Structure formats: structure tokens, C-alpha cells
mmCIF file of C-alpha atoms in Angstrom:
data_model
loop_
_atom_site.group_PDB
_atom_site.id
_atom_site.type_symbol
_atom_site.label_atom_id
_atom_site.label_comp_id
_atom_site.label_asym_id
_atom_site.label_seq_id
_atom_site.Cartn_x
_atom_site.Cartn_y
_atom_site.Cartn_z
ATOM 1 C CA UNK I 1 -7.741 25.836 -4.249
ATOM 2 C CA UNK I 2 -8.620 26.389 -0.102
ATOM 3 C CA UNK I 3 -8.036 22.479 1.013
ATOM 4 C CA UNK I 4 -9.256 22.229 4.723
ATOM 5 C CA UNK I 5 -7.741 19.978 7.055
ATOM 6 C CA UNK I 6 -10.616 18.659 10.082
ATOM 7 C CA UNK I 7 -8.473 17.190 13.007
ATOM 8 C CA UNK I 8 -10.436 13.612 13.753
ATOM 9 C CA UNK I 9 -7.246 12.479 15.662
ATOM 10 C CA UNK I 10 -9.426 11.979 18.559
ATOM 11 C CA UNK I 11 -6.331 13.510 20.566
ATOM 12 C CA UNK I 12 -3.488 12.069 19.347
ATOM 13 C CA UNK I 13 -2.372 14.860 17.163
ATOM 14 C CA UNK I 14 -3.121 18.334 19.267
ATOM 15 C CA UNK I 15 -4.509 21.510 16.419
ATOM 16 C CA UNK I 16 -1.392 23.122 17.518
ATOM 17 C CA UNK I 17 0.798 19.985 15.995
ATOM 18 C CA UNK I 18 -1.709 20.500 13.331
ATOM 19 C CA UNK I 19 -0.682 23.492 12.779
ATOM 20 C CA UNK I 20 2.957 23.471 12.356
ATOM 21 C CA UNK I 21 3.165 20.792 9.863
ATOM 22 C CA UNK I 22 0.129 22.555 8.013
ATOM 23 C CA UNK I 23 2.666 25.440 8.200
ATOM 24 C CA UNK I 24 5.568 23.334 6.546
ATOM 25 C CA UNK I 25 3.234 22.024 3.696
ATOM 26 C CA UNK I 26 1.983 25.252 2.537
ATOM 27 C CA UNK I 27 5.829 25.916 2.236
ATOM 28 C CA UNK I 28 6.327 22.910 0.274
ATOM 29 C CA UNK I 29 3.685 23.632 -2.067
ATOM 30 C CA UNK I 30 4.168 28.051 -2.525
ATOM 31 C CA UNK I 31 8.233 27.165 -2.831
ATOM 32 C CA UNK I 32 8.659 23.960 -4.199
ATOM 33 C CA UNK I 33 5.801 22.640 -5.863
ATOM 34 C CA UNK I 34 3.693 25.795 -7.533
ATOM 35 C CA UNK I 35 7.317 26.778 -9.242
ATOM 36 C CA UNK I 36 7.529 23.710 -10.842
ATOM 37 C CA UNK I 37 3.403 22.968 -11.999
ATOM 38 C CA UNK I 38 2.079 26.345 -11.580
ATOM 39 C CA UNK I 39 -0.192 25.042 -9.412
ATOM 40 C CA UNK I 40 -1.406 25.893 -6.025
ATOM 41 C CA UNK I 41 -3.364 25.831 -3.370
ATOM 42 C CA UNK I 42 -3.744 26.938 0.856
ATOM 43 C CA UNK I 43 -3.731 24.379 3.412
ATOM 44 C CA UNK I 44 -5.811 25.275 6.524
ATOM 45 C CA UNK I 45 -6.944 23.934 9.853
ATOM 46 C CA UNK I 46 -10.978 23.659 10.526
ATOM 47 C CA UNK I 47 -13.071 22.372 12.945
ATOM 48 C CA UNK I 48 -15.164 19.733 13.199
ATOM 49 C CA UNK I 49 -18.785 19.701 13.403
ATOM 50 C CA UNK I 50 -19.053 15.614 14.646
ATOM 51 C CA UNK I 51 -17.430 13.312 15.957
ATOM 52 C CA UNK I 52 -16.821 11.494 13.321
ATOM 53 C CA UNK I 53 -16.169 12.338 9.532
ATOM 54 C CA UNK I 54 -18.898 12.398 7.943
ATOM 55 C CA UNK I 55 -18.185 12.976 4.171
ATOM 56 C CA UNK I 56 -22.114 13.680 3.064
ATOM 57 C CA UNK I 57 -22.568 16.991 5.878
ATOM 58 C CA UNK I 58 -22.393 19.877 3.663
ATOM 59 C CA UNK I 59 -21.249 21.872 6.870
ATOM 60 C CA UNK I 60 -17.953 19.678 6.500
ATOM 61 C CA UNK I 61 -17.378 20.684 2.936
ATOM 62 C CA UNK I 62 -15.483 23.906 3.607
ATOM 63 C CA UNK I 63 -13.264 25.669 0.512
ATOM 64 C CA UNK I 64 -12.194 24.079 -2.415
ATOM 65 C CA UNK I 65 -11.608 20.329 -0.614
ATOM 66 C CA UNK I 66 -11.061 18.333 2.865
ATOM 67 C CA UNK I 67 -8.617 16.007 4.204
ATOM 68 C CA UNK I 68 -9.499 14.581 7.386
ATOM 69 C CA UNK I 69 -7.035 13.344 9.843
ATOM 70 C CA UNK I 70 -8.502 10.491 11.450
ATOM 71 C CA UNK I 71 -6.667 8.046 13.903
ATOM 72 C CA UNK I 72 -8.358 5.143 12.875
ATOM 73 C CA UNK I 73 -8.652 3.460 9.071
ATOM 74 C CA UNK I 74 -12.807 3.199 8.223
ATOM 75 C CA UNK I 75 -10.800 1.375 5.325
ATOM 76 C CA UNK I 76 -9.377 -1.541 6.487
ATOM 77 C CA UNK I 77 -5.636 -1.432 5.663
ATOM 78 C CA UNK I 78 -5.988 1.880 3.878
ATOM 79 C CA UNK I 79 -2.899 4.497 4.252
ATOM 80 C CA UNK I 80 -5.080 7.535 2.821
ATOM 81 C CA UNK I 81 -7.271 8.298 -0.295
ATOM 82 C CA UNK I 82 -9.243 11.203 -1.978
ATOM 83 C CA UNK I 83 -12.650 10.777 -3.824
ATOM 84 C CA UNK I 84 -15.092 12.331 -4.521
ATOM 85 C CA UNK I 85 -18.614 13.364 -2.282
ATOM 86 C CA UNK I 86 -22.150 13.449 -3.768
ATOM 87 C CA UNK I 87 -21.952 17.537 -3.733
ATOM 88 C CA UNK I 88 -18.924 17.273 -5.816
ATOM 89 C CA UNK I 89 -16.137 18.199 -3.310
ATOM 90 C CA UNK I 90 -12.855 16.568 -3.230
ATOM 91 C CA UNK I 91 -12.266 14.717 0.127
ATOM 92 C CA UNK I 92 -9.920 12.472 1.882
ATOM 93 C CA UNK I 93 -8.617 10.470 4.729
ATOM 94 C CA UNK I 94 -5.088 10.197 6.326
ATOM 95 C CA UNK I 95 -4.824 7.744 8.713
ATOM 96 C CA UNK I 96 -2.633 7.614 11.621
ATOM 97 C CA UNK I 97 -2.752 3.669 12.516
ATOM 98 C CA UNK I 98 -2.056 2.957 8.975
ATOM 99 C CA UNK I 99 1.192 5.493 8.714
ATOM 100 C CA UNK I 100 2.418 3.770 11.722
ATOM 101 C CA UNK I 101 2.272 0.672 10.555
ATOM 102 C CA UNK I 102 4.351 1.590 7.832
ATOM 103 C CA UNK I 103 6.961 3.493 9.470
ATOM 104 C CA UNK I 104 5.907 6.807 8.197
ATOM 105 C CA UNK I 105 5.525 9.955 9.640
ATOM 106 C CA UNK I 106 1.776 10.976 9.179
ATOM 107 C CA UNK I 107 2.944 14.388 8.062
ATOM 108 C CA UNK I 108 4.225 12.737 4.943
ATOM 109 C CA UNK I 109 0.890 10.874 4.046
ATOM 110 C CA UNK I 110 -0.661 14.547 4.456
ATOM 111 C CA UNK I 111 1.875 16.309 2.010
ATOM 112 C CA UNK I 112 1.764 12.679 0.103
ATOM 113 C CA UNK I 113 -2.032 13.253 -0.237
ATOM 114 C CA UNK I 114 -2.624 17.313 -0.451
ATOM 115 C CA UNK I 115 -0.077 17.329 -4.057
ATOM 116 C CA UNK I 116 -1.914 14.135 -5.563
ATOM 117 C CA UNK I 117 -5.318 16.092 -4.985
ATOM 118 C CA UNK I 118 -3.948 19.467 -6.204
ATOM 119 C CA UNK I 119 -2.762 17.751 -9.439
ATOM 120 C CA UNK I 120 -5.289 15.558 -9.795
ATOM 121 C CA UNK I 121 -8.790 16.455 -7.600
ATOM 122 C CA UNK I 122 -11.219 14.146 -9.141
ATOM 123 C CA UNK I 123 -9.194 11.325 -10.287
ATOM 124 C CA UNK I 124 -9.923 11.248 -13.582
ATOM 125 C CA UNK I 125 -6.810 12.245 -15.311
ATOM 126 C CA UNK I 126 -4.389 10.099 -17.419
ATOM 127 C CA UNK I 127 -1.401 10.305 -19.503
ATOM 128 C CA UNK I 128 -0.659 7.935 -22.848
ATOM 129 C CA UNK I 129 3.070 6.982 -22.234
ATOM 130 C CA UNK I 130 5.190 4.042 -22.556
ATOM 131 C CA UNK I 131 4.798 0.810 -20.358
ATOM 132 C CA UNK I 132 6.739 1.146 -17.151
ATOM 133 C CA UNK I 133 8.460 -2.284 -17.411
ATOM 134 C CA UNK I 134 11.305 -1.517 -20.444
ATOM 135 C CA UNK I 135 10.743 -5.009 -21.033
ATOM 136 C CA UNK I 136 7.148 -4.304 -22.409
ATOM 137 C CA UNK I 137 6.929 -2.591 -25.292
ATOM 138 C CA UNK I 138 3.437 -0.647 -25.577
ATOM 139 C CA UNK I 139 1.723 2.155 -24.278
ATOM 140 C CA UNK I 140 -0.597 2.362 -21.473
ATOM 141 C CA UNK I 141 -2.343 5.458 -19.919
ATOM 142 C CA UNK I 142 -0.518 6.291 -16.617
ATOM 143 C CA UNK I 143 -2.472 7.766 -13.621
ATOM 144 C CA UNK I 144 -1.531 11.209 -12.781
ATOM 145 C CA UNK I 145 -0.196 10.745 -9.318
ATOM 146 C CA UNK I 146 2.455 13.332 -8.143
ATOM 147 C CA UNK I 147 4.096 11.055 -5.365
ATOM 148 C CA UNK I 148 3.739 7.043 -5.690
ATOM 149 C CA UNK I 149 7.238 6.433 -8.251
ATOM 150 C CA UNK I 150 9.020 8.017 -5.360
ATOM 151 C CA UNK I 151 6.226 7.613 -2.558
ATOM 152 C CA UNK I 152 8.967 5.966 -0.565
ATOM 153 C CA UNK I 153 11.496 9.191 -0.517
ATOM 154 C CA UNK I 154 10.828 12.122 1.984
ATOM 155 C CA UNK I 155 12.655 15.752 2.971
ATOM 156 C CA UNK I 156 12.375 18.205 5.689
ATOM 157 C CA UNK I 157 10.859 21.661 5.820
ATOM 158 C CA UNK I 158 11.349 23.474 9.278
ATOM 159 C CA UNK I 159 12.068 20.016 10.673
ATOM 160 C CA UNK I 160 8.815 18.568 9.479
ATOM 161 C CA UNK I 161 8.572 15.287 6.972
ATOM 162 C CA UNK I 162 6.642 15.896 3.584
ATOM 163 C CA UNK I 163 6.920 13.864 0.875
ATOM 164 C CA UNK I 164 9.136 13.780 -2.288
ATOM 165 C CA UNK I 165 7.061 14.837 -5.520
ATOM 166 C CA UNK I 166 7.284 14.196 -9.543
ATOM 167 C CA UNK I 167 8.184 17.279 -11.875
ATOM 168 C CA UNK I 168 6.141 17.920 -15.398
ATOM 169 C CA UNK I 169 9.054 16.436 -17.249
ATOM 170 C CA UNK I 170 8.432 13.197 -15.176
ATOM 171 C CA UNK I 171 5.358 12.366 -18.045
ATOM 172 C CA UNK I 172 6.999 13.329 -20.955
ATOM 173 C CA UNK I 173 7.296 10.135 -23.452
ATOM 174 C CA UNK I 174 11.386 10.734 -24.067
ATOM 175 C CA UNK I 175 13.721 11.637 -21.661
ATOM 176 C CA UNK I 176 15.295 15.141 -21.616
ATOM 177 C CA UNK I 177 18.817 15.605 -21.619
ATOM 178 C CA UNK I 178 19.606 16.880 -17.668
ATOM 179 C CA UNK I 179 15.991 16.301 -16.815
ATOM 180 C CA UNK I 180 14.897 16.724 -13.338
ATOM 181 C CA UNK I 181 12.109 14.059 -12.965
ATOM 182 C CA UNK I 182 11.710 14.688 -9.340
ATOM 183 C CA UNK I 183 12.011 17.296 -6.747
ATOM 184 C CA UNK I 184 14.566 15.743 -4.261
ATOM 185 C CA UNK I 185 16.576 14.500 -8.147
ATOM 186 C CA UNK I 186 16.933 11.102 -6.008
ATOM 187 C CA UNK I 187 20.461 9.102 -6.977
ATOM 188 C CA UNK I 188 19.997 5.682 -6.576
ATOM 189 C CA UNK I 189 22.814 2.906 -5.770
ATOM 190 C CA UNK I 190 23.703 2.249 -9.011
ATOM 191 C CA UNK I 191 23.871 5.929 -10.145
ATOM 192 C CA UNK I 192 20.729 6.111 -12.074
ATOM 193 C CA UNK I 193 18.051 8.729 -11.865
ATOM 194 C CA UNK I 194 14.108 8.419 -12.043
ATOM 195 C CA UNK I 195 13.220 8.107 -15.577
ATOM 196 C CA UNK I 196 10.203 9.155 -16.936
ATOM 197 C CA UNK I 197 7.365 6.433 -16.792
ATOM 198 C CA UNK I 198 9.650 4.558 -14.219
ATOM 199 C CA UNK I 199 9.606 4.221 -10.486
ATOM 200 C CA UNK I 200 12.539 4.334 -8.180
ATOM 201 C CA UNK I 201 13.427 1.661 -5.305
ATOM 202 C CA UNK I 202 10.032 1.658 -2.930
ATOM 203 C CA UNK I 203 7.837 3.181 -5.157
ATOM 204 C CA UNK I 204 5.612 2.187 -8.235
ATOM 205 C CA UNK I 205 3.171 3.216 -10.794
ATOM 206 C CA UNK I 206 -0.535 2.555 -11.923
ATOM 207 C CA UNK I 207 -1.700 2.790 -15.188
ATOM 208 C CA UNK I 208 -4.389 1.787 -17.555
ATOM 209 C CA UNK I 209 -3.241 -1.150 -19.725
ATOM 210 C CA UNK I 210 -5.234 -1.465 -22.588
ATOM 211 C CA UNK I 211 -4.182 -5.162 -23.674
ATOM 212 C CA UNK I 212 -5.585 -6.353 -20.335
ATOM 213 C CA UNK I 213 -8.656 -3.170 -20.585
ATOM 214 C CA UNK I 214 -8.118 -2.454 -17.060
ATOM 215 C CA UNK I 215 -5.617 -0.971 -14.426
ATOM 216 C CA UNK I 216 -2.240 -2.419 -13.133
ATOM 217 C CA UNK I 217 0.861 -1.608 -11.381
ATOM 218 C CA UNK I 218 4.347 -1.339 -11.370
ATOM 219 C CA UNK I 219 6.755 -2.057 -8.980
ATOM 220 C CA UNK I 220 10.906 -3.078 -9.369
ATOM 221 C CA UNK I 221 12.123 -6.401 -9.738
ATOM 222 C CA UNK I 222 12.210 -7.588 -5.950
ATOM 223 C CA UNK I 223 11.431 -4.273 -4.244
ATOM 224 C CA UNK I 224 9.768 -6.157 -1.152
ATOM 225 C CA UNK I 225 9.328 -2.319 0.323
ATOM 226 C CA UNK I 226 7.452 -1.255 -2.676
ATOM 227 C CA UNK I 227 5.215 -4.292 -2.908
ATOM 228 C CA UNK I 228 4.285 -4.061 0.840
ATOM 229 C CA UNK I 229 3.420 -0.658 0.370
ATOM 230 C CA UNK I 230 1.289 -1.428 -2.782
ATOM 231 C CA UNK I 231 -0.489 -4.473 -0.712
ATOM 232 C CA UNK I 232 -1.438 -2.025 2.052
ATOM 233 C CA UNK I 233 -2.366 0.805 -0.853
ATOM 234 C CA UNK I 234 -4.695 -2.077 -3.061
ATOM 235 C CA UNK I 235 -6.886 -2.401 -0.184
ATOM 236 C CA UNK I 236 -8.215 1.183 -0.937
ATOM 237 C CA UNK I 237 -8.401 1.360 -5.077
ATOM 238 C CA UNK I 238 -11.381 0.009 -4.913
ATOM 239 C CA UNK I 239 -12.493 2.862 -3.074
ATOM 240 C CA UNK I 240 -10.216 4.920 -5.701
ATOM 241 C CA UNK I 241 -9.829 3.709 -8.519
ATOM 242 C CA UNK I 242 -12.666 1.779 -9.281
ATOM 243 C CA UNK I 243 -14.507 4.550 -9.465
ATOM 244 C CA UNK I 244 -11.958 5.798 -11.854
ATOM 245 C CA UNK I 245 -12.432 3.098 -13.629
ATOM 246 C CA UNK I 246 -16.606 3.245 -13.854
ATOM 247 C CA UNK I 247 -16.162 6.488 -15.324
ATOM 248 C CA UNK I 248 -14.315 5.529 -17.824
ATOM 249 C CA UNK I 249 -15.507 1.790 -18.801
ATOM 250 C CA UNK I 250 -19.016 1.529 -18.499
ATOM 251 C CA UNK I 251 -18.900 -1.820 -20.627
ATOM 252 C CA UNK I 252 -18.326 -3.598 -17.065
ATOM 253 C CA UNK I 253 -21.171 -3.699 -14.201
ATOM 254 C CA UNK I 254 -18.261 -4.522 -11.919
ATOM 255 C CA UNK I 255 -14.581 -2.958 -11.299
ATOM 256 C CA UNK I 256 -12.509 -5.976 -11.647
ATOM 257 C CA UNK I 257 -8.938 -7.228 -12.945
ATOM 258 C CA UNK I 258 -8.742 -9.674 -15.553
ATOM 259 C CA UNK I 259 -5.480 -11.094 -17.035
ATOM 260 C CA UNK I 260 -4.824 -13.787 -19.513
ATOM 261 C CA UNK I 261 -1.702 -16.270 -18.393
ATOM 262 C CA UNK I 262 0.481 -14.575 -21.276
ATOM 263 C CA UNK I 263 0.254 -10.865 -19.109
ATOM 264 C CA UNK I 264 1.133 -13.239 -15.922
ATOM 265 C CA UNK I 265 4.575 -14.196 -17.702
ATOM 266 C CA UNK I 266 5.523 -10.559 -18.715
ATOM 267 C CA UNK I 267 8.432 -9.560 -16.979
ATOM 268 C CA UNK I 268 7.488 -6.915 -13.963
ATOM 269 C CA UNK I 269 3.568 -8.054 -13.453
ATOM 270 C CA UNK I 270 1.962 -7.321 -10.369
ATOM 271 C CA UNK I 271 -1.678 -9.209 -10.152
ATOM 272 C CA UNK I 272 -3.558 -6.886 -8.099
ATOM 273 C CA UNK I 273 -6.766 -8.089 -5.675
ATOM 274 C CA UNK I 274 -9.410 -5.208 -6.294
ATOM 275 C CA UNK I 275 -12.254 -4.900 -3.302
ATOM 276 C CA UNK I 276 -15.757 -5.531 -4.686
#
């Protein structure tokens, strides 16, 4: 997979910045992701033909995908997403407002966002394992994201931010004895590691539930960092995973959420606020 990158920044981020954390992604991915997935892909700088994105100009849609780096959300609150354009390319935003807002480098959105569309380009994959909440006992149909469990948790390459990634073993229904369920293996304050399904402190899951027939999320008991970072994220599933979910349930004519007050009592709920 060729993923282009078309600098939008409007000046904020020079090609030459560009460049050298485009240089400390590709490492990420030939040394530290393709060992563990066996899958790959080149990250490269373009240029852009407008002045703003455009996702439906076919002279945009160079290689495999595109991320655009634009300093301004056309989302409002969005932090980055990657869908799908009428000729069938995978595309994307990162958004440098947004990543400030959150205290994060934009370089870790990019890597965040360039390993969640090599794993999974057009959203449509999903993996039958247990609930994330031990509490709730039944299985749902996780999303295959490579980064949100641990989307809070970040390393260096060559003095560049990227983003901490899952590991295959991370979906397996049992866990493995001296499984590695993440890249950076992560030891939290209480000792534990990231178990498979789960999340660790400032990140969280999304699933399929089929009890409630529709998507939900995960976050810990309490995690205030997670759940901000899930309020800012929610603004832009309906740009994401709606579609997702049109695909796949075509016995609604709108993406929606609907819970009965018994799933609003279950230990761990998040009630989520889709965009129409």
C-alpha cells in the first residue's frame, strides 16, 4: 500500500517538517509494525492540486490512499478519520487545531491514523470477542482499530512522537501466557498489562453489541482522559462509523443508538450521541 500524505497545513507545518516525521513513520511501520502483522505500506509526501482538500478530484487520489494534513477541522470537533471516496480510495484527515486541543503532537494522530488504515482501509472489519467490561458477560464484534485501547500511550523514533499500536494477540478470545498485547507492553500502576478485548488508562474500545443491534464503547471506570478523548472522537463516527454501520444493517434508514434502561445500568456503559 503507497499512502500519500497532501500538506493542507496552510503553513503551519513546512514539507520539510513533513518530511522528517514521514521519515520516522515509515520506520515505525517497516521495523515495528510489518514484523508483528505482516503488513505494510510507504508513507510519502505529495502535492496539492487546490487549496483545499477536495476528497472527490481524482488528481488527489494518488497510490493506494491519502491522508491530508489540514490545519483546520471541516468536522467540527473531529481529531482525524479515514473513509472512504466515491472512486473507492481510502482517505483521511488529521487535524492540527484538534491535536492541539488535546495536547497531542500531530505526528501521533498521523502514525495514530496511517496503522488504523493499513489494518483496516475500508472500515468494514470486525472481530467476535468477549464484551470489554468483565462485568458483562457476552460477546460483541469489536472494531478492528490498531491504536484506540492504548490511543493515549506514545514513543519516539528519531525524536519524533508516533503512536503506541495493538499486536495480533491483542484479538485473540483467551489470553496467552507472556502475551504481548501491545507494542510499547505498557505496565500500568497497579502492575497489570493490556488484556485482550480491554483498554488501558486513556484509551477505549468500540464494538458492535448485538443485545442493543448497534455500536458502543468502552472506556475505564472514571478515566476522565479517556472519556474526553471519546467526546471529541464521537463527533466524527458519524462520519465513520455510521457508514460502517449502513453497510452492515440495512434494516435502519438512519445510523442511530438505541438502548433500553437495563444496558444504561450495566456496569462500564458509555451512551454515545451519534451525528445525523
Amino acid at each position: 500500500m503507497i499512502i500519500s500524505i497532501i500538506n493542507h497545513s496552510n503553513g503551519k507545518v513546512s514539507d520539510a517538517e513533513l518530511q522528517t516525521v514521514i521519515r520516522a513513520i515509515n520506520r515505525q511501520i517497516k521495523e515495528d509494525f510489518e514484523p508483528y502483522w505482516s503488513l505494510s505500506a510507504t508513507v510519502r509526501l505529495e502535492g496539492r492540486s487546490s487549496k483545499n482538500p477536495d476528497t472527490q478530484r481524482a488528481i488527489d487520489m494518488r497510490g493506494d490512499a491519502v491522508i491530508y494534513l489540514w490545519d483546520k477541522a471541516d468536522v467540527e470537533d473531529a481529531i482525524g478519520y479515514h473513509d472512504l471516496n466515491n472512486r473507492g480510495i481510502p482517505f483521511g484527515f488529521v487535524f492540527l487545531d484538534i491535536a492541539r486541543q488535546l495536547g497531542e503532537a500531530w505526528s501521533v494522530t498521523l502514525s495514530h491514523e496511517v496503522m488504523e488504515l493499513i489494518g483496516d482501509p475500508e472500515v468494514n472489519l470486525l472481530v467476535a470477542g468477549p464484551h470489554p467490561n468483565p462485568k458483562v458477560k457476552r460477546t460483541v464484534f469489536h472494531w478492528y482499530e490498531m491504536c484506540d485501547a492504548v490511543q493515549s500511550e506514545r514513543y519516539k523514533i528519531d525524536g519524533i512522537e508516533v503512536s503506541n499500536f495493538l499486536l495480533p494477540l491483542y484479538f485473540t478470545s483467551t489470553d496467552e501466557f507472556a502475551g504481548r498485547n501491545d507494542f510499547m507492553g505498557t505496565v500500568n500502576k497497579d502492575g497489570s498489562t493490556l488484556k485482550s478485548f480491554g483498554v488501558n488508562p486513556g484509551g477505549y474500545s468500540g464494538f458492535f453489541d448485538p443485545k442493543l443491534d448497534d455500536n458502543d464503547n468502552f472506556t475505564l471506570d472514571d478515566d476522565k482522559v479517556a472519556q474526553k478523548r471519546l467526546a471529541i472522537k464521537r463527533k466524527i463516527e458519524g462520519t465513520r462509523r455510521s457508514i460502517r454501520y449502513q453497510r452492515h444493517s440495512s434494516d435502519k434508514s438512519e445510523p442511530g443508538m438505541r438502548f433500553t434502561q437495563q444496558d444504561q445500568k450495566e456496569p462500564g456503559f458509555t451512551k454515545g450521541k451519534r451525528k445525523k
